Coordinates of C-alpha atoms and ligand atoms in Angstrom, one line a residue:
M1415 CA -13.1 -17.0 -23.1
Q1416 CA -13.8 -13.6 -21.3
L1417 CA -18.1 -12.1 -22.6
K1418 CA -17.5 -8.6 -23.0
I1419 CA -21.0 -6.9 -23.6
Y1420 CA -21.1 -3.7 -24.5
N1421 CA -22.8 -1.6 -21.2
S1422 CA -25.1 2.0 -22.7
L1423 CA -24.5 3.5 -18.7
T1424 CA -20.7 3.1 -19.1
G1425 CA -20.5 3.0 -23.0
E1426 CA -17.8 1.4 -22.8
K1427 CA -17.2 -3.1 -23.6
E1428 CA -16.9 -4.7 -20.1
D1429 CA -15.8 -7.9 -18.8
F1430 CA -19.2 -9.1 -17.7
K1431 CA -19.6 -10.9 -14.5
P1432 CA -22.6 -12.0 -13.8
I1433 CA -24.0 -11.4 -10.4
L1434 CA -24.4 -15.2 -9.4
D1435 CA -22.1 -17.3 -11.3
G1436 CA -23.6 -19.2 -14.3
N1437 CA -26.5 -17.4 -14.2
V1438 CA -27.9 -13.9 -16.5
G1439 CA -30.9 -12.9 -15.1
M1440 CA -32.1 -10.9 -18.7
Y1441 CA -34.8 -8.2 -18.7
V1442 CA -36.7 -7.3 -21.8
C1443 CA -39.3 -4.4 -22.8
G1444 CA -41.3 -6.5 -24.8
P1445 CA -44.9 -5.4 -27.3
T1446 CA -47.2 -3.2 -26.8
V1447 CA -49.4 -4.8 -28.4
Y1448 CA -52.2 -2.3 -30.5
S1449 CA -50.7 -3.5 -33.6
N1450 CA -49.4 -5.8 -36.1
V1451 CA -45.2 -6.1 -35.4
H1452 CA -42.9 -4.6 -38.2
L1453 CA -39.6 -5.9 -39.7
G1454 CA -38.1 -2.9 -37.5
N1455 CA -40.1 -4.5 -34.1
V1456 CA -38.7 -8.1 -35.6
R1457 CA -35.2 -6.8 -35.5
T1458 CA -34.9 -5.6 -31.7
F1459 CA -36.7 -8.8 -30.4
L1460 CA -34.4 -11.2 -32.9
S1461 CA -30.8 -9.2 -31.9
F1462 CA -32.2 -10.6 -28.3
D1463 CA -33.2 -13.6 -29.7
F1464 CA -29.8 -14.3 -30.9
I1465 CA -27.9 -12.4 -27.4
Y1466 CA -30.0 -14.9 -25.5
R1467 CA -28.8 -18.3 -27.8
S1468 CA -25.6 -16.9 -27.8
L1469 CA -25.3 -16.9 -23.9
Q1470 CA -27.0 -20.2 -23.6
F1471 CA -24.2 -21.6 -26.2
L1472 CA -21.9 -19.9 -24.0
G1473 CA -23.3 -21.9 -21.0
Y1474 CA -25.4 -19.3 -18.8
K1475 CA -28.9 -20.4 -17.8
V1476 CA -30.6 -17.2 -18.7
R1477 CA -33.6 -16.0 -17.4
Y1478 CA -35.5 -14.3 -20.0
V1479 CA -37.8 -12.4 -19.2
R1480 CA -40.1 -10.3 -21.6
N1481 CA -43.4 -8.5 -21.4
I1482 CA -46.3 -7.8 -23.0
T1483 CA -47.5 -4.4 -22.4
D1484 CA -51.2 -3.8 -22.7
A1485 CA -52.0 -1.4 -20.3
G1486 CA -50.8 1.8 -19.8
H1487 CA -48.7 3.4 -22.5
L1488 CA -50.4 7.1 -23.6
T1489 CA -50.4 8.6 -27.4
D1490 CA -46.6 11.1 -27.9
D1491 CA -50.0 13.5 -28.0
G1492 CA -50.6 12.7 -24.1
N1493 CA -54.2 12.6 -23.8
I1494 CA -54.7 9.9 -21.8
D1495 CA -58.7 9.1 -23.2
N1496 CA -56.1 8.4 -26.1
D1497 CA -54.4 5.8 -24.2
R1498 CA -53.3 3.5 -27.0
F1499 CA -55.9 0.8 -26.6
I1500 CA -58.5 2.9 -26.0
K1501 CA -58.0 4.8 -29.3
Q1502 CA -57.7 0.9 -31.1
S1503 CA -59.9 -0.5 -30.1
R1504 CA -62.4 2.1 -31.4
L1505 CA -60.8 2.5 -34.3
E1506 CA -61.2 -1.8 -34.8
K1507 CA -64.9 -1.5 -33.2
L1508 CA -63.3 -4.3 -30.0
E1509 CA -62.8 -4.6 -26.7
P1510 CA -59.7 -2.2 -25.7
M1511 CA -58.7 -6.7 -24.0
E1512 CA -59.3 -8.2 -27.7
I1513 CA -57.2 -6.1 -29.7
V1514 CA -54.6 -7.1 -26.6
Q1515 CA -55.7 -10.1 -27.6
K1516 CA -55.9 -10.0 -31.3
Y1517 CA -52.0 -8.7 -31.8
T1518 CA -50.4 -11.1 -28.9
V1519 CA -50.9 -13.8 -31.6
D1520 CA -49.9 -11.7 -34.0
F1521 CA -46.7 -11.1 -31.9
H1522 CA -46.3 -14.7 -31.3
E1523 CA -46.8 -15.6 -34.6
V1524 CA -44.6 -13.6 -36.5
L1525 CA -41.9 -14.7 -33.6
K1526 CA -42.2 -18.2 -34.3
K1527 CA -42.2 -17.3 -38.3
F1528 CA -38.4 -16.3 -37.5
N1529 CA -37.8 -18.9 -35.6
L1530 CA -37.8 -16.7 -31.7
L1531 CA -37.0 -18.6 -29.0
P1532 CA -40.1 -17.8 -25.7
P1533 CA -38.6 -16.2 -23.1
T1534 CA -38.4 -17.8 -20.0
I1535 CA -41.4 -15.5 -18.8
E1536 CA -43.7 -13.5 -20.2
P1537 CA -45.1 -11.6 -17.4
T1538 CA -47.9 -9.0 -19.0
A1539 CA -48.7 -5.3 -17.4
T1540 CA -52.5 -5.8 -17.0
G1541 CA -51.0 -9.3 -14.8
H1542 CA -49.1 -6.9 -12.5
I1543 CA -50.6 -4.5 -11.0
I1544 CA -51.0 -5.2 -7.3
E1545 CA -46.8 -4.9 -8.0
Q1546 CA -47.4 -0.9 -9.2
I1547 CA -49.6 -0.3 -6.9
E1548 CA -46.8 -1.3 -4.6
L1549 CA -44.0 0.3 -6.0
T1550 CA -46.2 3.6 -6.0
K1551 CA -47.0 3.7 -2.5
K1552 CA -43.2 3.1 -1.5
L1553 CA -42.1 5.4 -3.8
I1554 CA -44.9 7.8 -1.6
E1555 CA -43.5 6.6 1.6
K1556 CA -40.2 7.5 0.4
G1557 CA -41.0 10.6 -0.8
F1558 CA -40.3 10.4 -4.6
A1559 CA -43.0 10.9 -5.6
Y1560 CA -46.6 12.4 -5.1
E1561 CA -50.2 12.1 -5.6
S1562 CA -52.2 15.6 -7.9
N1563 CA -56.1 15.4 -8.2
G1564 CA -56.0 11.5 -8.4
S1565 CA -52.9 10.7 -10.1
V1566 CA -49.4 10.3 -9.0
Y1567 CA -46.1 11.2 -10.5
F1568 CA -42.7 11.0 -9.6
D1569 CA -40.4 13.8 -8.4
V1570 CA -37.9 14.0 -11.3
L1571 CA -36.6 17.6 -8.9
E1572 CA -36.3 15.6 -5.0
Y1573 CA -34.2 12.6 -6.4
N1574 CA -31.8 14.5 -8.1
A1575 CA -32.0 16.7 -4.8
R1576 CA -30.2 13.9 -2.7
G1577 CA -27.8 13.3 -5.5
L1578 CA -29.3 10.6 -7.5
N1579 CA -28.5 11.6 -11.4
Y1580 CA -31.6 11.4 -13.2
G1581 CA -30.2 11.4 -17.0
E1582 CA -27.1 9.8 -16.5
L1583 CA -28.0 6.9 -19.0
S1584 CA -29.0 8.8 -22.0
R1585 CA -26.2 11.3 -21.1
R1586 CA -29.4 14.1 -20.5
N1587 CA -28.4 17.0 -18.4
I1588 CA -31.6 17.6 -15.9
E1589 CA -31.4 21.9 -16.6
E1590 CA -32.0 20.7 -20.4
L1591 CA -34.6 18.7 -19.6
F1592 CA -36.4 21.4 -18.3
A1593 CA -36.2 23.7 -20.2
N1594 CA -37.2 21.8 -23.3
T1595 CA -39.7 20.1 -22.0
R1596 CA -44.0 20.6 -22.6
D1597 CA -46.7 19.7 -20.1
L1598 CA -48.6 17.8 -22.7
D1599 CA -49.5 15.1 -20.0
G1600 CA -49.9 16.0 -16.9
Q1601 CA -52.4 18.6 -17.5
G1602 CA -51.1 21.6 -14.5
E1603 CA -51.2 18.8 -12.2
K1604 CA -47.3 18.1 -12.1
K1605 CA -44.9 20.1 -10.4
N1606 CA -42.6 20.0 -12.8
P1607 CA -42.4 18.8 -16.7
Q1608 CA -40.3 15.8 -15.9
D1609 CA -42.1 14.5 -13.8
F1610 CA -43.6 11.3 -14.9
A1611 CA -46.6 9.8 -14.4
L1612 CA -46.6 6.0 -12.5
W1613 CA -50.2 5.8 -11.8
K1614 CA -52.9 7.6 -13.9
K1615 CA -56.4 9.2 -12.7
A1616 CA -59.1 7.6 -15.9
S1617 CA -61.9 9.5 -16.7
P1618 CA -65.0 8.2 -16.8
Q1619 CA -64.8 7.0 -20.2
H1620 CA -61.5 5.1 -19.6
I1621 CA -62.6 1.2 -19.7
M1622 CA -59.4 0.0 -18.4
R1623 CA -59.0 0.7 -15.5
W1624 CA -58.7 -0.4 -11.8
I1625 CA -58.9 0.5 -7.7
S1626 CA -56.1 1.9 -5.9
P1627 CA -56.0 3.5 -2.9
W1628 CA -55.8 6.8 -5.0
G1629 CA -59.1 6.1 -6.8
E1630 CA -60.0 5.0 -10.0
G1631 CA -57.0 4.5 -12.6
F1632 CA -54.4 2.8 -14.8
P1633 CA -50.5 2.5 -14.5
G1634 CA -47.9 4.4 -16.4
W1635 CA -45.4 2.6 -18.5
H1636 CA -42.3 2.6 -17.1
L1637 CA -43.0 1.6 -13.4
E1638 CA -45.3 -2.3 -15.4
C1639 CA -41.6 -2.9 -16.5
T1640 CA -39.9 -1.6 -12.9
A1641 CA -42.2 -3.7 -11.4
M1642 CA -42.3 -7.2 -13.5
S1643 CA -38.8 -7.4 -13.7
T1644 CA -37.4 -6.7 -10.4
K1645 CA -40.3 -9.5 -9.3
Y1646 CA -38.9 -12.3 -11.7
L1647 CA -34.9 -11.2 -11.3
G1648 CA -34.4 -9.3 -8.3
D1649 CA -33.8 -5.4 -7.1
K1650 CA -30.7 -5.5 -9.3
F1651 CA -30.5 -8.1 -12.1
D1652 CA -27.5 -8.7 -14.7
I1653 CA -28.7 -7.6 -18.1
H1654 CA -32.2 -5.6 -19.3
G1655 CA -32.3 -4.5 -22.9
G1656 CA -35.0 -2.9 -24.6
G1657 CA -34.5 -0.7 -28.8
M1658 CA -32.7 1.9 -28.8
D1659 CA -35.7 4.5 -28.6
L1660 CA -36.5 4.1 -25.2
K1661 CA -33.5 5.0 -23.3
F1662 CA -35.1 7.9 -22.9
P1663 CA -37.6 8.3 -21.8
H1664 CA -38.7 4.2 -20.2
H1665 CA -35.1 3.7 -19.6
E1666 CA -34.2 7.0 -17.4
C1667 CA -36.9 6.0 -15.2
E1668 CA -37.3 2.3 -14.6
I1669 CA -33.9 3.7 -13.5
A1670 CA -34.5 6.6 -11.0
Q1671 CA -37.5 4.3 -10.5
G1672 CA -35.8 1.6 -9.2
K1673 CA -32.7 3.6 -7.6
A1674 CA -35.4 5.1 -5.5
C1675 CA -37.5 2.2 -4.0
N1676 CA -34.1 0.1 -4.1
G1677 CA -31.0 2.6 -3.2
T1678 CA -29.7 0.7 -5.9
E1679 CA -28.8 0.7 -9.9
P1680 CA -32.0 -2.0 -11.0
V1681 CA -29.3 -3.6 -13.6
N1682 CA -25.8 -4.1 -13.9
Y1683 CA -25.4 -4.4 -18.5
W1684 CA -27.7 -1.8 -20.1
M1685 CA -27.5 -3.4 -23.8
H1686 CA -29.5 -1.0 -26.8
A1687 CA -30.6 -2.9 -29.8
N1688 CA -30.3 -0.6 -32.8
M1689 CA -32.4 0.3 -35.4
L1690 CA -33.5 -0.5 -39.0
T1691 CA -34.3 1.6 -41.4
M1692 CA -35.8 1.4 -44.9
N1693 CA -35.0 4.3 -47.6
G1694 CA -32.6 5.7 -44.5
Q1695 CA -35.1 6.1 -42.7
R1696 CA -37.0 4.4 -39.9
M1697 CA -39.2 1.7 -39.7
S1698 CA -41.9 3.4 -37.9
K1699 CA -46.1 2.4 -37.8
S1700 CA -46.7 6.3 -37.3
T1701 CA -44.4 7.9 -40.0
G1702 CA -45.9 4.8 -42.5
N1703 CA -42.4 4.0 -43.4
Y1704 CA -42.7 0.9 -42.9
I1705 CA -43.0 -3.9 -44.3
L1706 CA -44.8 -5.9 -42.5
P1707 CA -43.4 -9.1 -41.5
M1708 CA -45.6 -10.7 -43.6
E1709 CA -45.8 -8.8 -46.6
L1710 CA -41.9 -9.9 -46.6
I1711 CA -43.0 -13.3 -46.3
T1712 CA -45.4 -13.9 -49.3
G1713 CA -43.9 -11.1 -51.4
N1714 CA -47.3 -9.1 -51.2
N1715 CA -45.5 -5.9 -51.2
N1716 CA -44.7 -2.7 -53.3
F1717 CA -40.5 -2.9 -52.1
F1718 CA -38.9 -6.4 -52.8
E1719 CA -39.2 -7.5 -56.4
K1720 CA -40.1 -10.6 -54.5
P1721 CA -40.9 -13.1 -51.1
F1722 CA -37.9 -13.3 -49.1
H1723 CA -37.8 -16.5 -46.6
P1724 CA -37.9 -16.3 -42.8
S1725 CA -34.5 -17.9 -42.5
V1726 CA -33.4 -14.8 -45.1
L1727 CA -34.2 -11.7 -43.1
R1728 CA -33.1 -13.7 -39.9
F1729 CA -29.5 -13.9 -41.8
C1730 CA -29.7 -11.0 -43.3
F1731 CA -30.0 -8.7 -40.0
L1732 CA -27.4 -11.4 -38.4
Q1733 CA -24.7 -9.6 -40.9
A1734 CA -25.1 -6.6 -39.4
H1735 CA -24.1 -6.1 -35.0
Y1736 CA -27.3 -5.3 -32.9
R1737 CA -25.6 -1.7 -32.1
S1738 CA -25.7 -0.3 -36.3
V1739 CA -28.5 1.2 -38.1
L1740 CA -29.0 -1.5 -40.5
D1741 CA -30.7 -0.4 -43.7
I1742 CA -33.6 -2.9 -45.7
S1743 CA -33.1 -2.8 -49.2
N1744 CA -34.0 -5.4 -51.6
E1745 CA -30.3 -5.5 -52.9
A1746 CA -29.2 -6.3 -49.5
M1747 CA -32.2 -9.0 -49.6
L1748 CA -30.8 -11.1 -52.4
A1749 CA -27.2 -10.3 -51.0
S1750 CA -28.0 -12.8 -48.2
E1751 CA -30.4 -15.4 -49.8
K1752 CA -27.8 -16.2 -51.7
G1753 CA -24.7 -16.0 -48.7
F1754 CA -27.8 -18.0 -47.0
S1755 CA -28.3 -20.7 -49.7
R1756 CA -24.0 -20.5 -49.9
L1757 CA -23.9 -21.4 -45.8
M1758 CA -27.0 -24.3 -46.1
D1759 CA -24.8 -26.0 -49.2
A1760 CA -21.8 -26.1 -47.1
V1761 CA -23.9 -27.8 -43.9
K1762 CA -25.6 -30.4 -46.0
I1763 CA -22.5 -31.3 -48.8
L1764 CA -20.2 -31.5 -44.4
D1765 CA -21.4 -35.0 -44.4
E1766 CA -20.5 -36.4 -47.2
I1767 CA -16.8 -35.2 -47.4
Q1768 CA -14.9 -38.6 -46.4
A1769 CA -11.8 -38.7 -43.3
S1770 CA -8.5 -38.6 -44.2
D1771 CA -5.4 -39.3 -42.5
V1772 CA -4.0 -35.3 -42.3
S1773 CA -5.6 -32.3 -41.6
T1774 CA -4.6 -29.3 -44.1
V1775 CA -7.3 -26.7 -42.6
N1776 CA -6.9 -25.8 -38.9
V1777 CA -10.5 -26.5 -37.7
Q1778 CA -8.8 -25.5 -33.8
E1779 CA -7.6 -22.0 -34.8
W1780 CA -10.9 -21.5 -37.0
L1781 CA -12.8 -22.0 -34.3
D1782 CA -10.9 -19.7 -31.3
K1783 CA -11.7 -17.4 -34.1
A1784 CA -15.4 -17.7 -34.3
Y1785 CA -15.3 -17.8 -30.1
S1786 CA -13.6 -14.3 -30.5
A1787 CA -16.6 -13.0 -32.6
L1788 CA -19.0 -14.4 -30.1
V1789 CA -17.7 -13.0 -26.8
D1790 CA -17.2 -9.9 -28.0
D1791 CA -20.1 -7.8 -27.7
F1792 CA -21.5 -11.4 -29.9
N1793 CA -20.3 -9.8 -33.3
S1794 CA -22.6 -11.7 -35.3
P1795 CA -21.5 -10.3 -39.3
I1796 CA -17.9 -11.5 -37.7
L1797 CA -18.9 -14.5 -36.5
I1798 CA -20.5 -15.6 -39.8
S1799 CA -17.4 -13.9 -41.8
H1800 CA -15.6 -16.7 -39.8
L1801 CA -18.3 -19.4 -41.0
F1802 CA -17.6 -18.8 -44.4
E1803 CA -13.7 -19.9 -44.2
A1804 CA -15.4 -22.8 -42.8
V1805 CA -18.1 -22.3 -46.3
K1806 CA -14.8 -22.0 -48.6
W1807 CA -12.8 -25.0 -47.0
I1808 CA -15.9 -28.0 -47.2
F1809 CA -15.9 -27.1 -51.1
L1810 CA -12.6 -27.3 -51.0
L1811 CA -12.6 -30.2 -49.0
K1812 CA -15.5 -31.5 -51.1
D1813 CA -13.5 -31.4 -54.4
G1814 CA -10.1 -32.9 -52.7
K1815 CA -8.1 -29.5 -52.3
E1816 CA -7.8 -29.9 -48.8
T1817 CA -8.1 -32.8 -46.8
I1818 CA -9.4 -33.5 -42.4
T1819 CA -8.6 -36.0 -40.7
A1820 CA -12.2 -37.7 -38.7
E1821 CA -11.3 -35.8 -35.1
D1822 CA -11.4 -32.3 -36.9
L1823 CA -14.1 -32.8 -39.2
A1824 CA -16.3 -34.6 -35.6
L1825 CA -15.6 -30.6 -34.4
L1826 CA -16.1 -29.6 -37.3
K1827 CA -19.9 -30.7 -38.1
E1828 CA -20.7 -30.4 -34.3
K1829 CA -19.8 -27.1 -33.9
L1830 CA -20.2 -25.5 -37.5
N1831 CA -24.0 -26.8 -36.6
A1832 CA -24.1 -25.6 -33.7
F1833 CA -23.3 -22.1 -34.5
V1834 CA -25.6 -22.2 -37.6
F1835 CA -28.5 -23.8 -36.4
D1836 CA -28.5 -23.1 -32.7
V1837 CA -26.6 -19.6 -32.6
L1838 CA -28.0 -18.2 -35.6
G1839 CA -31.1 -19.6 -35.5
L1840 CA -31.3 -20.0 -39.4
Q1841 CA -33.7 -23.1 -40.4
T1842 CA -33.2 -25.6 -43.8
I1843 CA -36.3 -24.4 -46.5
T1844 CA -37.4 -26.8 -47.2
E1845 CA -38.8 -27.0 -50.7
E1846 CA -40.4 -29.8 -50.5
T1847 CA -44.2 -29.6 -48.2
G1848 CA -43.6 -33.1 -46.7
S1849 CA -47.5 -33.4 -47.9
D1850 CA -48.5 -35.5 -50.5
K1851 CA -52.2 -34.4 -50.3
L1852 CA -51.1 -30.8 -50.2
D1853 CA -48.7 -31.6 -53.1
E1854 CA -51.3 -33.1 -55.5
T1855 CA -53.9 -29.9 -54.4
L1856 CA -50.8 -27.6 -56.1
Q1857 CA -50.4 -29.3 -59.1
L1858 CA -54.2 -29.4 -59.3
L1859 CA -53.5 -25.6 -59.2
I1860 CA -50.8 -25.5 -61.1
E1861 CA -53.1 -27.4 -63.3
L1862 CA -55.9 -25.0 -63.7
R1863 CA -53.7 -22.0 -63.9
N1864 CA -52.5 -23.2 -66.9
Q1865 CA -55.4 -23.8 -68.8
A1866 CA -56.1 -20.1 -67.2
R1867 CA -54.0 -18.4 -69.6
K1868 CA -53.8 -21.2 -72.3
T1869 CA -57.5 -19.5 -72.8
K1870 CA -55.7 -16.1 -71.9
N1871 CA -57.9 -15.8 -68.8
W1872 CA -55.4 -13.9 -67.7
E1873 CA -57.3 -12.3 -64.4
L1874 CA -58.1 -15.8 -62.6
S1875 CA -54.8 -17.3 -63.7
D1876 CA -53.3 -14.0 -62.2
Q1877 CA -55.3 -14.6 -59.0
I1878 CA -54.7 -17.9 -58.5
R1879 CA -50.5 -17.0 -58.4
D1880 CA -51.6 -14.3 -55.8
R1881 CA -53.8 -15.9 -53.5
L1882 CA -51.2 -18.5 -53.1
L1883 CA -48.7 -16.1 -53.0
E1884 CA -51.1 -14.8 -49.9
K1885 CA -51.0 -18.0 -48.0
G1886 CA -46.8 -18.2 -48.8
I1887 CA -47.0 -20.5 -51.9
E1888 CA -44.7 -18.9 -54.2
L1889 CA -45.4 -20.2 -58.3
K1890 CA -42.1 -20.2 -60.4
D1891 CA -42.5 -20.4 -64.1
G1892 CA -39.5 -22.4 -65.5
R1893 CA -38.2 -24.1 -68.9
E1894 CA -39.7 -26.7 -67.9
G1895 CA -43.0 -26.1 -66.0
T1896 CA -44.4 -24.7 -63.2
S1897 CA -42.9 -25.2 -59.6
Y1898 CA -43.9 -24.1 -56.1
T1899 CA -41.6 -22.8 -52.7
I1900 CA -42.7 -22.5 -50.2
N1901 CA -42.0 -19.8 -47.8
Ligands
AMP3326 P1 -43.0 -0.8 -29.3 O1 -44.2 -2.4 -29.6 O2 -43.2 0.8 -30.2 O3 -42.9 -0.4 -28.1 O4 -41.6 -1.3 -29.9 C1 -41.5 -2.6 -29.8 C2 -40.2 -2.9 -30.3 O5 -39.2 -2.5 -30.7 C3 -39.3 -1.5 -28.9 O6 -37.8 -2.1 -28.7 C4 -38.7 -0.7 -29.7 O7 -37.9 0.3 -29.3 C5 -39.0 -1.6 -30.7 N1 -38.3 -0.7 -32.4 C6 -39.3 0.1 -32.8 N2 -39.2 0.4 -33.6 C7 -37.9 -0.3 -34.9 C8 -36.8 0.4 -35.7 N3 -37.2 0.5 -36.7 N4 -36.0 -1.0 -36.0 C9 -35.7 -1.5 -34.5 N5 -36.0 -1.4 -33.2 C10 -37.8 -1.0 -33.3
ZN3327 ZN1 -40.5 -2.1 -20.5

């Protein structure tokens, strides 16, 4: 079946034709590691994890590069002393590289919890300073960039004068851009406000600095992605992804840099994942409208009425197409939890089903529909709806109301398992701990909590419950006593 991908550059769903048959080069902009990732960030990375898994499932060999931005991303006020890492290091009284390390570790831990596969290459901006300096030199040599007071800027007017079209991805008109931009970050150094920094001069107090032909400084954010994507995937590669908010200026600048350097569009298919919203507003650190992954898992937040397992969030996210906005809510999570457990129950029951001489269900037709959804721009909600068709049969097969041959049963099992575990990346929730010692310890804590409740020591009993919840262990009081689940 022909895979179709919606290409943000053309605004159309196109047949996917990789540069090298059977292989895919995919670059996705990674996190800026100066703070904890929130659920919104997780959604974008999860969307691309699903795409990566799907491409592999469809038989492609994928080189998946996702970078770590650990230098060069300025704050929105454009003040170079307000480099995000330096600002955060002052706040936390840590070295900038300690900030980088702390939040890189957090990022990896979070993605592991949600069962994201690691990329095949994960380069860092600070590990590619030489490549960025080389690119800057090349852009100056070709007349697309100029030095000004120890910084180097990309000359947008010159780029356009040569017939290259700045604004092609975001479909922005250059005159409009010129009229609407204020010169925040060049402080009079730039020829035009739209010119963007390839290299920035470091002020005396700026700690993250490297030696360059233009003096000590640090690279611009857009340049790092051009340097790392082309280094590992070539001057032209198949897929470039990121959140919708990165289209402009970040990806627009990457296209300009690539075309100016190599005379070719750097990317064949631009893919943009849509935003996660909460209360109708985009989830974002700066507005305070966000939930951290651990707050969802432990239930330690004022938004959800209970804790949720990471697989339930995964399932919830994948019930929306990656290009649609998704508004997270308690109701949506509760509904996802229900759907998720029904799906998982069906997968379990499938092992108990006996084969018959005839099939009253059409497995091949079902499979074709599931594949069609996947190849139609990775349509996860439609794919899931087809999986639920199989779920319905499985319950009917169990009750003897439908029958299936051994051959069809084997195919159904193989493909349903592949869709659920490999493509959607869901994981089974194990209520048991697998460790007797842990179970004994938790029973002991439950007993101590019961004693505290008997003596009306509510403070202590609440404390035991809350502290366990912080560790992802939820106590549930029922008629038969207290049980626990580990999220
Ligand atoms: P940053 O670390 O700020 O560069 O963000 C990392 C990724 O998260 C980028 O691809 C952003 O587009 C994405 N992102 C930020 N906020 C949201 C959101 N509310 N929903 C989905 N993705 C987001
Ligand atoms: Zn990037």
